[in-house]
Amino acid sequence: MKLKATLALAASLALAGAAQATELVIATVNNGHMIEMQKLSKHFESAHPDIKLKWVTLEEGVLRQRVTTDIATKGGQFDVMTIGMYETPIWGKKGWLQELKPDAAYDVDDLLPAMRQGLSVDNKLFAAPFYGESSMLMYRKDLADKVGVTMPDQPTWAQVKDFAAKVHDPKNGTYGICLRGKPGWGDNMAFITTVVNAYGGQWFDTSWKPQLQSKPWNDAITFYVDLLKNYGPPGSSANSFNEILALFNAGKCAMWVDATIAASFVSDPKQSKVADKVAFAQAPTAVTAKGANWLWAWALAIPAGSKNADSAQKFISWATSKDYIKLVAKEKGWASVPTGTRKSTYATPEFLKAARFAEAEKKAIDSANPNDSTLPKSPYVGVQFAAIPEFQSIGIAVGQQMSSALAGKTSVADALAASQTAADREMRKAGYYK
């Protein structure tokens, strides 16, 4: 009887403990690094038996919609949200996010300065970077050698065009350059904005007036359209990251400027036919190097409405820690760790050996400054976007016009005029000026 009573007591205590466990609802994006985090989270739960994790894993567009609606309406559905550098400064300023205050062991000073800065408002951290990226030039070193071209560490767009012209060989299935053309504020416009920045342009002047018909915009878009029409693959206006990754890995692109996160895929012999032939350089410049390469992070944040902030803070500290990176390395290898967040990752010999793109990636991230990304002074934060609520709809409208110009459905001048009208209408409606 005593044994039965003891077992019954133990069972009831276990049930009571389970009933008292805090359920953390985590909204995240369905990409590889996040899915790995979900798999490894059993380690967090075993270390924190009083916390249970509930995952809501969504495609990027759906995630943005769900978390934006929830936070704006104070819905309180989520305790941890996966957001980016676009949302963090806007929502932090509005008081929609809780400030993150990790303990000393977390070592906040180990975060790469560009990442910490891009996820802070008034030096207060509102989201912790899970992985970060900039953009870089990935190119075929074998083709460069063949035509006697030595790629500088940071080429100009004119040098890129020259190399593209020399190696463009569509009859044999090689295109001089592959670049994003699919419309979207985070698709073609992320890339195009960096070209505009390099040509000395900006989205808005200090009075918040759109600058889409300025000389830098016209020069940049004319160059971009000509470059892809002459030396790009057919159908470029429909290509984004995944389409170009497939083309590059199949050996069809001599060059590609895109997210640094792509470097680990194009240099992986399991995925890429040209893994041993790829070299890396900084994103091209033109009139200036300012804003020539973008800055982004997928980060974890706590909405102001969460009633489980302490538990949420524990989870975020775990998932974005040095120890988490070491856990991924142990389970999957150093080539698979989330990059672009911590200085210590780039000081790890095993990582540097596994990732030959590491030096170029870190240099790109370190050089990106979301608070000073344009040659003329700009009123907005962000490199490849402007961190204002109106930018999302403006970026989508402009992205459609740029894609149409690339497809030859409209002229560059007409596309820019339509873009200026759309941006001006949005900014007036929002009350930036009359």
GROMACS .gro file of C-alpha atoms in nm:
model
  434
    1MET     CA    1   0.000   0.000   0.000
    2LYS     CA    2   0.285   0.233   0.088
    3LEU     CA    3   0.434   0.188  -0.261
    4LYS     CA    4   0.098   0.260  -0.426
    5ALA     CA    5   0.055   0.574  -0.216
    6THR     CA    6   0.409   0.692  -0.301
    7LEU     CA    7   0.351   0.632  -0.674
    8ALA     CA    8   0.016   0.810  -0.658
    9LEU     CA    9   0.179   1.107  -0.482
   10ALA     CA   10   0.460   1.117  -0.740
   11ALA     CA   11   0.208   1.105  -1.025
   12SER     CA   12  -0.002   1.383  -0.878
   13LEU     CA   13   0.310   1.598  -0.823
   14ALA     CA   14   0.417   1.535  -1.184
   15LEU     CA   15   0.071   1.636  -1.305
   16ALA     CA   16   0.079   1.948  -1.089
   17GLY     CA   17   0.422   2.035  -1.231
   18ALA     CA   18   0.298   1.983  -1.586
   19ALA     CA   19  -0.006   2.199  -1.512
   20GLN     CA   20   0.219   2.475  -1.384
   21ALA     CA   21   0.455   2.464  -1.684
   22THR     CA   22   0.458   2.787  -1.884
   23GLU     CA   23   0.359   2.738  -2.248
   24LEU     CA   24   0.563   2.961  -2.479
   25VAL     CA   25   0.412   3.016  -2.823
   26ILE     CA   26   0.686   3.083  -3.080
   27ALA     CA   27   0.610   3.218  -3.428
   28THR     CA   28   0.889   3.147  -3.674
   29VAL     CA   29   0.974   3.121  -4.043
   30ASN     CA   30   1.001   2.787  -4.224
   31ASN     CA   31   1.364   2.807  -4.334
   32GLY     CA   32   1.643   2.559  -4.264
   33HIS     CA   33   1.807   2.733  -3.968
   34MET     CA   34   1.473   2.778  -3.787
   35ILE     CA   35   1.364   2.419  -3.849
   36GLU     CA   36   1.695   2.307  -3.696
   37MET     CA   37   1.625   2.530  -3.393
   38GLN     CA   38   1.290   2.356  -3.350
   39LYS     CA   39   1.460   2.013  -3.358
   40LEU     CA   40   1.727   2.117  -3.107
   41SER     CA   41   1.480   2.285  -2.870
   42LYS     CA   42   1.441   1.954  -2.681
   43HIS     CA   43   1.775   2.052  -2.518
   44PHE     CA   44   1.616   2.376  -2.393
   45GLU     CA   45   1.306   2.198  -2.262
   46SER     CA   46   1.511   1.939  -2.073
   47ALA     CA   47   1.710   2.220  -1.908
   48HIS     CA   48   1.386   2.411  -1.832
   49PRO     CA   49   1.120   2.149  -1.738
   50ASP     CA   50   0.888   2.431  -1.627
   51ILE     CA   51   0.869   2.569  -1.985
   52LYS     CA   52   0.692   2.397  -2.277
   53LEU     CA   53   0.739   2.525  -2.632
   54LYS     CA   54   0.459   2.549  -2.887
   55TRP     CA   55   0.574   2.619  -3.242
   56VAL     CA   56   0.386   2.807  -3.513
   57THR     CA   57   0.605   2.767  -3.823
   58LEU     CA   58   0.498   2.969  -4.127
   59GLU     CA   59   0.610   3.069  -4.478
   60GLU     CA   60   0.780   3.412  -4.473
   61GLY     CA   61   0.493   3.617  -4.622
   62VAL     CA   62   0.231   3.453  -4.396
   63LEU     CA   63   0.455   3.496  -4.090
   64ARG     CA   64   0.494   3.870  -4.155
   65GLN     CA   65   0.118   3.910  -4.195
   66ARG     CA   66   0.031   3.709  -3.881
   67VAL     CA   67   0.282   3.872  -3.646
   68THR     CA   68   0.210   4.224  -3.779
   69THR     CA   69  -0.165   4.181  -3.727
   70ASP     CA   70  -0.114   4.028  -3.383
   71ILE     CA   71   0.120   4.297  -3.255
   72ALA     CA   72  -0.077   4.590  -3.401
   73THR     CA   73  -0.404   4.464  -3.248
   74LYS     CA   74  -0.235   4.358  -2.922
   75GLY     CA   75  -0.373   4.009  -2.990
   76GLY     CA   76  -0.128   3.835  -2.756
   77GLN     CA   77  -0.113   3.511  -2.957
   78PHE     CA   78   0.266   3.484  -2.943
   79ASP     CA   79   0.532   3.504  -2.672
   80VAL     CA   80   0.829   3.499  -2.912
   81MET     CA   81   0.819   3.637  -3.266
   82THR     CA   82   1.067   3.596  -3.550
   83ILE     CA   83   1.103   3.941  -3.706
   84GLY     CA   84   1.366   4.127  -3.905
   85MET     CA   85   1.557   4.452  -3.917
   86TYR     CA   86   1.266   4.621  -4.094
   87GLU     CA   87   1.013   4.563  -3.816
   88THR     CA   88   1.239   4.592  -3.508
   89PRO     CA   89   1.315   4.969  -3.512
   90ILE     CA   90   0.955   5.056  -3.607
   91TRP     CA   91   0.793   4.835  -3.342
   92GLY     CA   92   1.055   4.914  -3.077
   93LYS     CA   93   0.989   5.287  -3.119
   94LYS     CA   94   0.611   5.232  -3.093
   95GLY     CA   95   0.652   5.039  -2.765
   96TRP     CA   96   0.522   4.717  -2.921
   97LEU     CA   97   0.827   4.512  -2.814
   98GLN     CA   98   0.977   4.440  -2.473
   99GLU     CA   99   1.338   4.543  -2.427
  100LEU     CA  100   1.575   4.245  -2.408
  101LYS     CA  101   1.802   4.239  -2.104
  102PRO     CA  102   2.017   3.925  -2.128
  103ASP     CA  103   2.244   3.831  -1.836
  104ALA     CA  104   2.623   3.876  -1.836
  105ALA     CA  105   2.683   3.516  -1.953
  106TYR     CA  106   2.502   3.597  -2.279
  107ASP     CA  107   2.781   3.843  -2.365
  108VAL     CA  108   2.587   4.106  -2.560
  109ASP     CA  109   2.919   4.272  -2.657
  110ASP     CA  110   3.000   3.960  -2.860
  111LEU     CA  111   2.717   4.046  -3.104
  112LEU     CA  112   2.849   4.195  -3.428
  113PRO     CA  113   2.808   4.576  -3.399
  114ALA     CA  114   2.604   4.607  -3.722
  115MET     CA  115   2.356   4.346  -3.596
  116ARG     CA  116   2.324   4.493  -3.249
  117GLN     CA  117   2.279   4.843  -3.391
  118GLY     CA  118   2.019   4.735  -3.648
  119LEU     CA  119   1.808   4.565  -3.377
  120SER     CA  120   1.827   4.846  -3.122
  121VAL     CA  121   1.642   5.171  -3.062
  122ASP     CA  122   1.819   5.437  -2.853
  123ASN     CA  123   2.085   5.177  -2.763
  124LYS     CA  124   1.821   4.940  -2.620
  125LEU     CA  125   1.812   4.590  -2.772
  126PHE     CA  126   1.461   4.491  -2.888
  127ALA     CA  127   1.543   4.172  -3.082
  128ALA     CA  128   1.830   3.922  -3.069
  129PRO     CA  129   1.983   3.805  -3.399
  130PHE     CA  130   1.939   3.434  -3.476
  131TYR     CA  131   2.128   3.463  -3.802
  132GLY     CA  132   2.245   3.765  -3.997
  133GLU     CA  133   2.352   3.847  -4.347
  134SER     CA  134   2.483   4.111  -4.581
  135SER     CA  135   2.523   4.081  -4.958
  136MET     CA  136   2.837   3.992  -5.156
  137LEU     CA  137   2.962   3.904  -5.503
  138MET     CA  138   3.000   3.532  -5.572
  139TYR     CA  139   3.186   3.456  -5.895
  140ARG     CA  140   3.347   3.178  -6.095
  141LYS     CA  141   3.722   3.205  -6.039
  142ASP     CA  142   3.789   2.950  -6.317
  143LEU     CA  143   3.611   3.169  -6.574
  144ALA     CA  144   3.791   3.481  -6.450
  145ASP     CA  145   4.127   3.303  -6.488
  146LYS     CA  146   4.031   3.184  -6.837
  147VAL     CA  147   3.973   3.541  -6.963
  148GLY     CA  148   4.259   3.692  -6.762
  149VAL     CA  149   4.044   3.891  -6.518
  150THR     CA  150   4.159   3.946  -6.160
  151MET     CA  151   3.857   4.039  -5.952
  152PRO     CA  152   3.933   4.312  -5.696
  153ASP     CA  153   3.826   4.263  -5.335
  154GLN     CA  154   3.558   4.529  -5.395
  155PRO     CA  155   3.492   4.575  -5.767
  156THR     CA  156   3.295   4.856  -5.930
  157TRP     CA  157   2.978   4.783  -6.124
  158ALA     CA  158   3.169   4.885  -6.439
  159GLN     CA  159   3.427   4.611  -6.370
  160VAL     CA  160   3.148   4.361  -6.309
  161LYS     CA  161   2.988   4.453  -6.644
  162ASP     CA  162   3.325   4.414  -6.818
  163PHE     CA  163   3.372   4.062  -6.674
  164ALA     CA  164   3.011   3.967  -6.760
  165ALA     CA  165   3.067   4.072  -7.122
  166LYS     CA  166   3.384   3.862  -7.149
  167VAL     CA  167   3.234   3.537  -7.015
  168HIS     CA  168   2.872   3.558  -7.135
  169ASP     CA  169   2.826   3.246  -7.349
  170PRO     CA  170   2.455   3.156  -7.368
  171LYS     CA  171   2.509   2.904  -7.651
  172ASN     CA  172   2.711   2.696  -7.405
  173GLY     CA  173   2.474   2.763  -7.114
  174THR     CA  174   2.678   3.026  -6.925
  175TYR     CA  175   2.533   3.369  -6.848
  176GLY     CA  176   2.754   3.662  -6.753
  177ILE     CA  177   2.556   3.753  -6.443
  178CYS     CA  178   2.242   3.646  -6.256
  179LEU     CA  179   2.054   3.900  -6.039
  180ARG     CA  180   1.713   3.926  -5.873
  181GLY     CA  181   1.424   4.052  -6.083
  182LYS     CA  182   1.113   3.910  -5.912
  183PRO     CA  183   0.900   4.194  -5.773
  184GLY     CA  184   0.876   4.251  -5.397
  185TRP     CA  185   1.011   4.490  -5.133
  186GLY     CA  186   1.231   4.210  -4.999
  187ASP     CA  187   1.291   4.053  -5.342
  188ASN     CA  188   1.413   4.266  -5.634
  189MET     CA  189   1.399   4.588  -5.431
  190ALA     CA  190   1.642   4.462  -5.164
  191PHE     CA  191   1.902   4.416  -5.434
  192ILE     CA  192   1.806   4.718  -5.649
  193THR     CA  193   1.820   4.955  -5.349
  194THR     CA  194   2.186   4.864  -5.292
  195VAL     CA  195   2.262   4.947  -5.658
  196VAL     CA  196   2.080   5.281  -5.619
  197ASN     CA  197   2.276   5.350  -5.298
  198ALA     CA  198   2.603   5.274  -5.481
  199TYR     CA  199   2.505   5.520  -5.755
  200GLY     CA  200   2.455   5.790  -5.488
  201GLY     CA  201   2.077   5.767  -5.456
  202GLN     CA  202   1.823   5.739  -5.174
  203TRP     CA  203   1.454   5.655  -5.126
  204PHE     CA  204   1.359   5.983  -4.955
  205ASP     CA  205   1.533   6.316  -4.896
  206THR     CA  206   1.540   6.479  -4.551
  207SER     CA  207   1.189   6.623  -4.614
  208TRP     CA  208   1.062   6.266  -4.681
  209LYS     CA  209   1.007   6.347  -5.051
  210PRO     CA  210   1.053   6.035  -5.271
  211GLN     CA  211   1.356   6.058  -5.503
  212LEU     CA  212   1.264   5.797  -5.764
  213GLN     CA  213   1.308   6.027  -6.063
  214SER     CA  214   1.649   6.154  -5.952
  215LYS     CA  215   1.963   6.104  -6.164
  216PRO     CA  216   2.108   5.831  -5.935
  217TRP     CA  217   1.788   5.623  -5.963
  218ASN     CA  218   1.778   5.669  -6.341
  219ASP     CA  219   2.149   5.580  -6.377
  220ALA     CA  220   2.120   5.276  -6.149
  221ILE     CA  221   1.805   5.129  -6.306
  222THR     CA  222   1.925   5.193  -6.661
  223PHE     CA  223   2.249   5.012  -6.578
  224TYR     CA  224   2.070   4.722  -6.405
  225VAL     CA  225   1.822   4.667  -6.691
  226ASP     CA  226   2.094   4.686  -6.961
  227LEU     CA  227   2.324   4.453  -6.765
  228LEU     CA  228   2.064   4.178  -6.731
  229LYS     CA  229   1.922   4.222  -7.082
  230ASN     CA  230   2.268   4.185  -7.235
  231TYR     CA  231   2.437   3.936  -7.002
  232GLY     CA  232   2.168   3.778  -6.785
  233PRO     CA  233   1.960   3.460  -6.827
  234PRO     CA  234   1.624   3.477  -7.004
  235GLY     CA  235   1.328   3.539  -6.773
  236SER     CA  236   1.530   3.739  -6.518
  237SER     CA  237   1.221   3.940  -6.421
  238ALA     CA  238   1.082   3.626  -6.249
  239ASN     CA  239   1.403   3.523  -6.071
  240SER     CA  240   1.463   3.558  -5.698
  241PHE     CA  241   1.703   3.392  -5.454
  242ASN     CA  242   1.594   3.029  -5.498
  243GLU     CA  243   1.574   3.041  -5.879
  244ILE     CA  244   1.921   3.197  -5.908
  245LEU     CA  245   2.069   2.959  -5.649
  246ALA     CA  246   1.958   2.667  -5.869
  247LEU     CA  247   2.108   2.833  -6.181
  248PHE     CA  248   2.437   2.914  -6.006
  249ASN     CA  249   2.475   2.567  -5.854
  250ALA     CA  250   2.415   2.416  -6.199
  251GLY     CA  251   2.710   2.619  -6.334
  252LYS     CA  252   2.501   2.859  -6.542
  253CYS     CA  253   2.597   3.192  -6.379
  254ALA     CA  254   2.944   3.347  -6.393
  255MET     CA  255   2.846   3.594  -6.117
  256TRP     CA  256   2.576   3.653  -5.862
  257VAL     CA  257   2.531   3.938  -5.611
  258ASP     CA  258   2.301   3.830  -5.328
  259ALA     CA  259   2.275   3.736  -4.960
  260THR     CA  260   2.596   3.619  -4.791
  261ILE     CA  261   2.394   3.322  -4.661
  262ALA     CA  262   2.409   3.185  -5.021
  263ALA     CA  263   2.787   3.139  -4.990
  264SER     CA  264   2.749   2.826  -4.778
  265PHE     CA  265   2.521   2.669  -5.043
  266VAL     CA  266   2.727   2.756  -5.354
  267SER     CA  267   3.046   2.627  -5.191
  268ASP     CA  268   2.887   2.299  -5.074
  269PRO     CA  269   2.985   2.013  -5.310
  270LYS     CA  270   2.666   1.826  -5.216
  271GLN     CA  271   2.458   2.108  -5.364
  272SER     CA  272   2.680   2.285  -5.617
  273LYS     CA  273   2.849   2.157  -5.933
  274VAL     CA  274   3.091   2.451  -5.914
  275ALA     CA  275   3.163   2.443  -5.537
  276ASP     CA  276   3.541   2.432  -5.583
  277LYS     CA  277   3.541   2.708  -5.848
  278VAL     CA  278   3.359   2.983  -5.653
  279ALA     CA  279   3.535   3.287  -5.511
  280PHE     CA  280   3.395   3.578  -5.309
  281ALA     CA  281   3.429   3.956  -5.319
  282GLN     CA  282   3.248   4.254  -5.167
  283ALA     CA  283   2.931   4.389  -5.331
  284PRO     CA  284   3.011   4.626  -5.620
  285THR     CA  285   3.035   5.003  -5.581
  286ALA     CA  286   2.981   5.291  -5.826
  287VAL     CA  287   2.981   5.656  -5.713
  288THR     CA  288   3.017   5.543  -5.350
  289ALA     CA  289   3.063   5.231  -5.136
  290LYS     CA  290   2.793   5.351  -4.894
  291GLY     CA  291   2.496   5.117  -4.882
  292ALA     CA  292   2.641   4.896  -5.159
  293ASN     CA  293   2.573   4.585  -4.952
  294TRP     CA  294   2.261   4.524  -4.752
  295LEU     CA  295   2.209   4.425  -4.389
  296TRP     CA  296   1.948   4.184  -4.257
  297ALA     CA  297   1.887   3.960  -3.959
  298TRP     CA  298   1.618   3.713  -3.869
  299ALA     CA  299   1.581   3.787  -3.500
  300LEU     CA  300   1.374   3.683  -3.199
  301ALA     CA  301   1.168   3.937  -3.006
  302ILE     CA  302   0.909   3.948  -2.727
  303PRO     CA  303   0.583   4.135  -2.803
  304ALA     CA  304   0.478   4.384  -2.537
  305GLY     CA  305   0.159   4.182  -2.476
  306SER     CA  306   0.333   3.857  -2.374
  307LYS     CA  307   0.246   3.743  -2.023
  308ASN     CA  308   0.543   3.505  -2.022
  309ALA     CA  309   0.824   3.755  -2.077
  310ASP     CA  310   1.068   3.595  -1.830
  311SER     CA  311   1.038   3.253  -1.995
  312ALA     CA  312   1.053   3.412  -2.340
  313GLN     CA  313   1.374   3.592  -2.242
  314LYS     CA  314   1.526   3.259  -2.128
  315PHE     CA  315   1.440   3.096  -2.461
  316ILE     CA  316   1.574   3.385  -2.673
  317SER     CA  317   1.896   3.391  -2.469
  318TRP     CA  318   1.938   3.017  -2.531
  319ALA     CA  319   1.858   3.023  -2.906
  320THR     CA  320   2.088   3.318  -2.985
  321SER     CA  321   2.375   3.223  -2.753
  322LYS     CA  322   2.734   3.111  -2.818
  323ASP     CA  323   2.638   2.774  -2.666
  324TYR     CA  324   2.358   2.729  -2.920
  325ILE     CA  325   2.604   2.783  -3.208
  326LYS     CA  326   2.834   2.522  -3.050
  327LEU     CA  327   2.538   2.284  -3.016
  328VAL     CA  328   2.460   2.313  -3.390
  329ALA     CA  329   2.830   2.259  -3.469
  330LYS     CA  330   2.833   1.945  -3.254
  331GLU     CA  331   2.512   1.805  -3.406
  332LYS     CA  332   2.548   1.919  -3.770
  333GLY     CA  333   2.906   2.045  -3.818
  334TRP     CA  334   3.057   2.394  -3.824
  335ALA     CA  335   2.955   2.452  -4.188
  336SER     CA  336   2.588   2.440  -4.076
  337VAL     CA  337   2.592   2.693  -3.790
  338PRO     CA  338   2.379   3.010  -3.814
  339THR     CA  339   2.625   3.282  -3.917
  340GLY     CA  340   2.639   3.659  -3.914
  341THR     CA  341   2.563   3.722  -3.547
  342ARG     CA  342   2.865   3.685  -3.317
  343LYS     CA  343   3.234   3.785  -3.322
  344SER     CA  344   3.323   3.459  -3.146
  345THR     CA  345   3.193   3.251  -3.440
  346TYR     CA  346   3.444   3.421  -3.671
  347ALA     CA  347   3.722   3.366  -3.417
  348THR     CA  348   3.663   2.987  -3.416
  349PRO     CA  349   3.929   2.803  -3.621
  350GLU     CA  350   3.693   2.511  -3.697
  351PHE     CA  351   3.436   2.750  -3.845
  352LEU     CA  352   3.696   2.937  -4.053
  353LYS     CA  353   3.821   2.606  -4.190
  354ALA     CA  354   3.468   2.485  -4.279
  355ALA     CA  355   3.354   2.818  -4.425
  356ARG     CA  356   3.602   2.972  -4.670
  357PHE     CA  357   3.355   3.257  -4.733
  358ALA     CA  358   3.368   3.361  -4.364
  359GLU     CA  359   3.615   3.648  -4.401
  360ALA     CA  360   3.427   3.809  -4.692
  361GLU     CA  361   3.092   3.758  -4.514
  362LYS     CA  362   3.208   3.924  -4.191
  363LYS     CA  363   3.371   4.213  -4.380
  364ALA     CA  364   3.041   4.276  -4.563
  365ILE     CA  365   2.836   4.269  -4.243
  366ASP     CA  366   3.080   4.492  -4.055
  367SER     CA  367   3.078   4.753  -4.332
  368ALA     CA  368   2.697   4.788  -4.349
  369ASN     CA  369   2.558   5.076  -4.144
  370PRO     CA  370   2.176   5.108  -4.132
  371ASN     CA  371   2.207   5.459  -3.984
  372ASP     CA  372   2.432   5.593  -4.262
  373SER     CA  373   2.365   5.403  -4.582
  374THR     CA  374   2.327   5.676  -4.844
  375LEU     CA  375   2.558   5.939  -4.989
  376PRO     CA  376   2.313   6.228  -4.933
  377LYS     CA  377   2.175   6.249  -4.579
  378SER     CA  378   1.857   6.041  -4.538
  379PRO     CA  379   1.589   6.056  -4.267
  380TYR     CA  380   1.540   5.678  -4.246
  381VAL     CA  381   1.712   5.379  -4.088
  382GLY     CA  382   1.788   5.080  -4.312
  383VAL     CA  383   2.021   4.990  -4.597
  384GLN     CA  384   1.803   4.804  -4.848
  385PHE     CA  385   1.474   4.939  -4.709
  386ALA     CA  386   1.344   5.240  -4.517
  387ALA     CA  387   1.224   5.140  -4.171
  388ILE     CA  388   0.887   5.320  -4.189
  389PRO     CA  389   0.546   5.145  -4.194
  390GLU     CA  390   0.465   5.284  -4.541
  391PHE     CA  391   0.772   5.132  -4.705
  392GLN     CA  392   0.622   4.785  -4.743
  393SER     CA  393   0.348   4.899  -4.984
  394ILE     CA  394   0.578   5.149  -5.160
  395GLY     CA  395   0.846   4.880  -5.206
  396ILE     CA  396   0.594   4.636  -5.352
  397ALA     CA  397   0.459   4.897  -5.600
  398VAL     CA  398   0.809   5.005  -5.709
  399GLY     CA  399   0.924   4.642  -5.733
  400GLN     CA  400   0.647   4.570  -5.985
  401GLN     CA  401   0.752   4.867  -6.198
  402MET     CA  402   1.120   4.764  -6.194
  403SER     CA  403   1.028   4.408  -6.293
  404SER     CA  404   0.817   4.543  -6.582
  405ALA     CA  405   1.109   4.757  -6.703
  406LEU     CA  406   1.338   4.453  -6.687
  407ALA     CA  407   1.086   4.245  -6.885
  408GLY     CA  408   1.070   4.520  -7.150
  409LYS     CA  409   0.702   4.594  -7.082
  410THR     CA  410   0.774   4.958  -6.995
  411SER     CA  411   1.064   5.201  -7.028
  412VAL     CA  412   1.291   5.284  -6.734
  413ALA     CA  413   1.171   5.646  -6.742
  414ASP     CA  414   0.803   5.544  -6.733
  415ALA     CA  415   0.866   5.286  -6.459
  416LEU     CA  416   1.038   5.548  -6.243
  417ALA     CA  417   0.765   5.807  -6.309
  418ALA     CA  418   0.494   5.557  -6.203
  419SER     CA  419   0.703   5.464  -5.896
  420GLN     CA  420   0.744   5.829  -5.796
  421THR     CA  421   0.366   5.883  -5.823
  422ALA     CA  422   0.290   5.575  -5.612
  423ALA     CA  423   0.546   5.668  -5.343
  424ASP     CA  424   0.433   6.031  -5.333
  425ARG     CA  425   0.068   5.926  -5.290
  426GLU     CA  426   0.154   5.694  -4.996
  427MET     CA  427   0.370   5.953  -4.820
  428ARG     CA  428   0.109   6.230  -4.856
  429LYS     CA  429  -0.166   5.997  -4.732
  430ALA     CA  430   0.047   5.913  -4.427
  431GLY     CA  431   0.097   6.285  -4.353
  432TYR     CA  432   0.473   6.315  -4.408
  433TYR     CA  433   0.406   6.633  -4.610
  434LYS     CA  434   0.114   6.805  -4.785
   0.00000   0.00000   0.00000
